[in-house]
């Protein structure tokens, strides 16, 4: 079994990589820190992925930011800064979309292949009760739409493919350290195990869906 983990030096990406390798998978990894792979740069995405040969049984996109390094999630609309919002969308939405444009070549047409990307429950429009975090919420809602559209497109040529958005829960990583608050957190290793269990149980009929770490469907 072969996997490609994108964002493999992050908390969840690293934990997924370790678990798959322990299970005997052949795992290829990409990250900005180790490979210079910048999901926010179309040239970087195309140049890097064009050099990678499939097929993979799993492509897992684990990149994402809450806000640029110099900023923080907005608590009100008045706090929105266009450049900051653009950077959040570049990493959380446009980057995965560019990666997905390569998925057809990197998946087998003849057997089950999964493309999963980390989304977030706060990207659910139906579940939004408190507002705030506008750029992050909107970027994840847009990502969910990209995933749904990609699933339809992939399904035409790759009948056994599965393309999904996954909510990992609140994971104890540097990514969430300043924002977890009173939310219960889980270690990255536990989050990785949960997500891989969900992925293992998915069927092509569920392609295009949005699921949490327990396999429950999340409202759009």
Tab-separated table of C-alpha atoms in Angstrom:
chain	number	residue	atom	x	y	z
A	1	UNK	CA	0.000	0.000	0.000
A	2	UNK	CA	1.319	3.454	-0.915
A	3	UNK	CA	0.501	6.818	0.634
A	4	UNK	CA	1.446	10.422	-0.065
A	5	UNK	CA	1.248	12.666	3.001
A	6	UNK	CA	1.352	16.382	2.256
A	7	UNK	CA	2.218	18.499	5.260
A	8	UNK	CA	4.096	15.608	6.817
A	9	UNK	CA	6.040	17.635	9.374
A	10	UNK	CA	2.929	19.080	11.032
A	11	UNK	CA	1.426	17.494	14.116
A	12	UNK	CA	-1.224	15.378	12.407
A	13	UNK	CA	0.757	14.788	9.222
A	14	UNK	CA	3.757	13.494	11.158
A	15	UNK	CA	1.596	11.216	13.298
A	16	UNK	CA	-0.195	9.810	10.247
A	17	UNK	CA	3.149	9.165	8.566
A	18	UNK	CA	4.505	7.281	11.571
A	19	UNK	CA	1.395	5.142	11.964
A	20	UNK	CA	1.213	4.170	8.304
A	21	UNK	CA	4.881	3.228	8.224
A	22	UNK	CA	4.436	1.116	11.343
A	23	UNK	CA	1.614	-0.673	9.511
A	24	UNK	CA	3.935	-1.447	6.608
A	25	UNK	CA	2.835	1.235	4.140
A	26	UNK	CA	5.248	2.749	1.642
A	27	UNK	CA	4.893	6.438	2.553
A	28	UNK	CA	6.086	9.402	0.500
A	29	UNK	CA	6.064	12.767	2.239
A	30	UNK	CA	6.065	16.423	1.271
A	31	UNK	CA	6.392	19.490	3.448
A	32	UNK	CA	7.521	23.061	3.228
A	33	UNK	CA	10.250	22.692	5.846
A	34	UNK	CA	11.872	19.601	4.326
A	35	UNK	CA	11.057	19.860	0.617
A	36	UNK	CA	10.296	23.537	0.013
A	37	UNK	CA	6.779	22.494	-0.984
A	38	UNK	CA	4.670	25.646	-0.731
A	39	UNK	CA	0.975	24.892	-1.216
A	40	UNK	CA	0.328	28.605	-1.577
A	41	UNK	CA	2.495	28.756	-4.695
A	42	UNK	CA	1.085	27.180	-7.856
A	43	UNK	CA	4.534	26.817	-9.409
A	44	UNK	CA	5.831	24.950	-6.372
A	45	UNK	CA	2.839	22.596	-6.344
A	46	UNK	CA	3.043	21.768	-10.041
A	47	UNK	CA	6.834	21.434	-10.164
A	48	UNK	CA	6.919	19.095	-7.182
A	49	UNK	CA	3.913	16.920	-7.979
A	50	UNK	CA	4.901	16.562	-11.626
A	51	UNK	CA	7.994	14.690	-10.397
A	52	UNK	CA	5.996	12.218	-8.311
A	53	UNK	CA	4.767	8.972	-9.805
A	54	UNK	CA	1.664	7.168	-8.634
A	55	UNK	CA	-0.452	5.336	-8.103
A	56	UNK	CA	-1.171	5.934	-4.432
A	57	UNK	CA	-3.805	4.241	-2.322
A	58	UNK	CA	-4.042	7.318	-0.105
A	59	UNK	CA	-3.266	10.979	-0.628
A	60	UNK	CA	-3.694	12.876	2.637
A	61	UNK	CA	-3.484	16.681	2.603
A	62	UNK	CA	-2.764	17.826	6.151
A	63	UNK	CA	-1.716	21.431	5.573
A	64	UNK	CA	-3.515	24.442	7.034
A	65	UNK	CA	-3.168	27.671	8.982
A	66	UNK	CA	-5.478	29.451	11.403
A	67	UNK	CA	-3.981	32.812	10.453
A	68	UNK	CA	-0.712	34.138	9.029
A	69	UNK	CA	2.245	33.982	11.409
A	70	UNK	CA	1.919	37.678	12.115
A	71	UNK	CA	-1.821	37.602	12.796
A	72	UNK	CA	-4.598	35.776	14.620
A	73	UNK	CA	-8.143	34.610	13.787
A	74	UNK	CA	-10.550	37.551	13.653
A	75	UNK	CA	-13.099	37.916	16.412
A	76	UNK	CA	-15.164	40.407	14.399
A	77	UNK	CA	-15.699	41.453	10.793
A	78	UNK	CA	-14.026	44.766	11.565
A	79	UNK	CA	-10.761	42.883	12.210
A	80	UNK	CA	-10.523	41.416	8.709
A	81	UNK	CA	-7.339	42.336	6.851
A	82	UNK	CA	-7.432	41.562	3.122
A	83	UNK	CA	-3.835	40.377	2.874
A	84	UNK	CA	-4.212	38.090	5.882
A	85	UNK	CA	-7.448	36.646	4.514
A	86	UNK	CA	-5.810	36.061	1.137
A	87	UNK	CA	-2.962	34.126	2.777
A	88	UNK	CA	-5.373	31.932	4.741
A	89	UNK	CA	-7.272	31.119	1.550
A	90	UNK	CA	-4.027	30.485	-0.342
A	91	UNK	CA	-2.967	27.792	2.121
A	92	UNK	CA	-6.300	26.333	3.227
A	93	UNK	CA	-8.276	26.413	-0.012
A	94	UNK	CA	-6.287	27.209	-3.130
A	95	UNK	CA	-3.342	25.000	-2.191
A	96	UNK	CA	-5.434	21.852	-1.710
A	97	UNK	CA	-7.328	22.666	-4.907
A	98	UNK	CA	-4.043	22.783	-6.823
A	99	UNK	CA	-3.008	19.472	-5.290
A	100	UNK	CA	-6.351	17.929	-6.206
A	101	UNK	CA	-5.794	18.905	-9.832
A	102	UNK	CA	-3.054	16.227	-9.848
A	103	UNK	CA	-5.117	13.563	-8.083
A	104	UNK	CA	-6.407	11.873	-11.213
A	105	UNK	CA	-2.884	11.059	-12.335
A	106	UNK	CA	-1.769	9.945	-8.875
A	107	UNK	CA	-4.639	7.528	-8.198
A	108	UNK	CA	-5.281	4.167	-9.811
A	109	UNK	CA	-8.334	3.957	-12.059
A	110	UNK	CA	-8.768	0.285	-11.277
A	111	UNK	CA	-8.825	0.089	-7.477
A	112	UNK	CA	-9.844	1.970	-4.357
A	113	UNK	CA	-7.965	5.206	-3.819
A	114	UNK	CA	-8.631	7.877	-1.198
A	115	UNK	CA	-7.899	11.584	-1.263
A	116	UNK	CA	-8.525	13.143	2.143
A	117	UNK	CA	-7.931	16.667	3.334
A	118	UNK	CA	-8.123	18.177	6.788
A	119	UNK	CA	-11.068	20.505	7.112
A	120	UNK	CA	-12.656	21.743	10.352
A	121	UNK	CA	-16.080	21.737	11.932
A	122	UNK	CA	-15.881	25.525	12.167
A	123	UNK	CA	-16.033	25.495	8.366
A	124	UNK	CA	-19.573	24.137	8.604
A	125	UNK	CA	-22.078	26.882	7.808
A	126	UNK	CA	-24.885	24.896	9.412
A	127	UNK	CA	-22.937	24.402	12.630
A	128	UNK	CA	-21.843	28.044	13.029
A	129	UNK	CA	-23.466	29.414	16.178
A	130	UNK	CA	-21.015	32.021	17.443
A	131	UNK	CA	-19.437	33.694	14.399
A	132	UNK	CA	-15.879	34.986	14.399
A	133	UNK	CA	-12.798	33.394	12.843
A	134	UNK	CA	-14.109	34.633	9.517
A	135	UNK	CA	-11.129	33.907	7.271
A	136	UNK	CA	-10.511	30.453	8.696
A	137	UNK	CA	-14.196	29.484	8.649
A	138	UNK	CA	-14.668	30.745	5.103
A	139	UNK	CA	-11.497	29.092	3.812
A	140	UNK	CA	-12.594	25.725	5.185
A	141	UNK	CA	-16.150	26.142	3.857
A	142	UNK	CA	-14.637	26.880	0.450
A	143	UNK	CA	-12.346	23.863	0.792
A	144	UNK	CA	-15.363	21.666	1.473
A	145	UNK	CA	-16.935	22.847	-1.780
A	146	UNK	CA	-13.703	22.097	-3.646
A	147	UNK	CA	-13.649	18.594	-2.182
A	148	UNK	CA	-17.259	17.976	-3.144
A	149	UNK	CA	-16.631	19.134	-6.707
A	150	UNK	CA	-13.410	17.137	-6.957
A	151	UNK	CA	-15.234	14.004	-5.835
A	152	UNK	CA	-17.754	14.404	-8.646
A	153	UNK	CA	-15.019	14.949	-11.218
A	154	UNK	CA	-12.835	12.082	-9.993
A	155	UNK	CA	-15.821	9.770	-9.824
A	156	UNK	CA	-16.317	10.024	-13.575
A	157	UNK	CA	-12.924	8.519	-14.387
A	158	UNK	CA	-11.995	6.768	-11.128
A	159	UNK	CA	-15.085	4.810	-10.157
A	160	UNK	CA	-13.553	3.432	-6.968
A	161	UNK	CA	-12.105	6.740	-5.772
A	162	UNK	CA	-13.075	8.434	-2.508
A	163	UNK	CA	-12.518	12.145	-1.960
A	164	UNK	CA	-13.444	13.544	1.455
A	165	UNK	CA	-12.977	16.374	3.939
A	166	UNK	CA	-12.206	15.337	7.519
A	167	UNK	CA	-12.587	17.122	10.857
A	168	UNK	CA	-9.895	15.835	13.258
A	169	UNK	CA	-11.265	17.358	16.448
A	170	UNK	CA	-9.185	19.767	18.506
A	171	UNK	CA	-5.704	18.325	18.425
A	172	UNK	CA	-2.946	19.236	20.867
A	173	UNK	CA	-0.386	20.703	18.450
A	174	UNK	CA	1.420	24.052	18.111
A	175	UNK	CA	-1.282	24.854	15.529
A	176	UNK	CA	-3.955	25.037	18.251
A	177	UNK	CA	-1.896	25.824	21.353
A	178	UNK	CA	-3.097	29.410	21.695
A	179	UNK	CA	-6.723	28.777	20.741
A	180	UNK	CA	-7.910	25.490	22.236
A	181	UNK	CA	-9.233	27.200	25.359
A	182	UNK	CA	-11.744	24.995	27.155
A	183	UNK	CA	-12.081	22.608	24.225
A	184	UNK	CA	-11.004	19.061	24.947
A	185	UNK	CA	-7.865	18.228	22.999
A	186	UNK	CA	-6.439	14.886	21.910
A	187	UNK	CA	-2.823	14.011	21.123
A	188	UNK	CA	-1.829	14.023	17.464
A	189	UNK	CA	-1.214	10.278	17.611
A	190	UNK	CA	-4.796	9.650	18.723
A	191	UNK	CA	-6.181	12.024	16.092
A	192	UNK	CA	-4.160	10.265	13.396
A	193	UNK	CA	-5.427	6.849	14.483
A	194	UNK	CA	-9.016	8.096	14.504
A	195	UNK	CA	-8.751	9.615	11.036
A	196	UNK	CA	-7.072	6.575	9.527
A	197	UNK	CA	-9.810	4.370	11.002
A	198	UNK	CA	-12.431	6.578	9.349
A	199	UNK	CA	-10.583	6.494	6.030
A	200	UNK	CA	-10.345	2.694	6.165
A	201	UNK	CA	-14.131	2.360	6.464
A	202	UNK	CA	-15.149	4.832	3.748
A	203	UNK	CA	-16.795	3.651	0.548
A	204	UNK	CA	-17.061	5.313	-2.877
A	205	UNK	CA	-20.701	6.107	-2.085
A	206	UNK	CA	-19.431	8.471	0.613
A	207	UNK	CA	-17.103	10.326	-1.722
A	208	UNK	CA	-17.639	14.069	-1.605
A	209	UNK	CA	-18.648	14.007	2.060
A	210	UNK	CA	-17.481	15.789	5.200
A	211	UNK	CA	-16.830	13.536	8.204
A	212	UNK	CA	-15.510	13.917	11.722
A	213	UNK	CA	-12.950	11.799	13.561
A	214	UNK	CA	-15.641	9.321	14.614
A	215	UNK	CA	-16.958	8.855	11.082
A	216	UNK	CA	-20.068	10.973	11.619
A	217	UNK	CA	-21.146	13.224	8.778
A	218	UNK	CA	-20.711	16.949	9.475
A	219	UNK	CA	-23.353	19.373	8.107
A	220	UNK	CA	-22.261	21.691	5.333
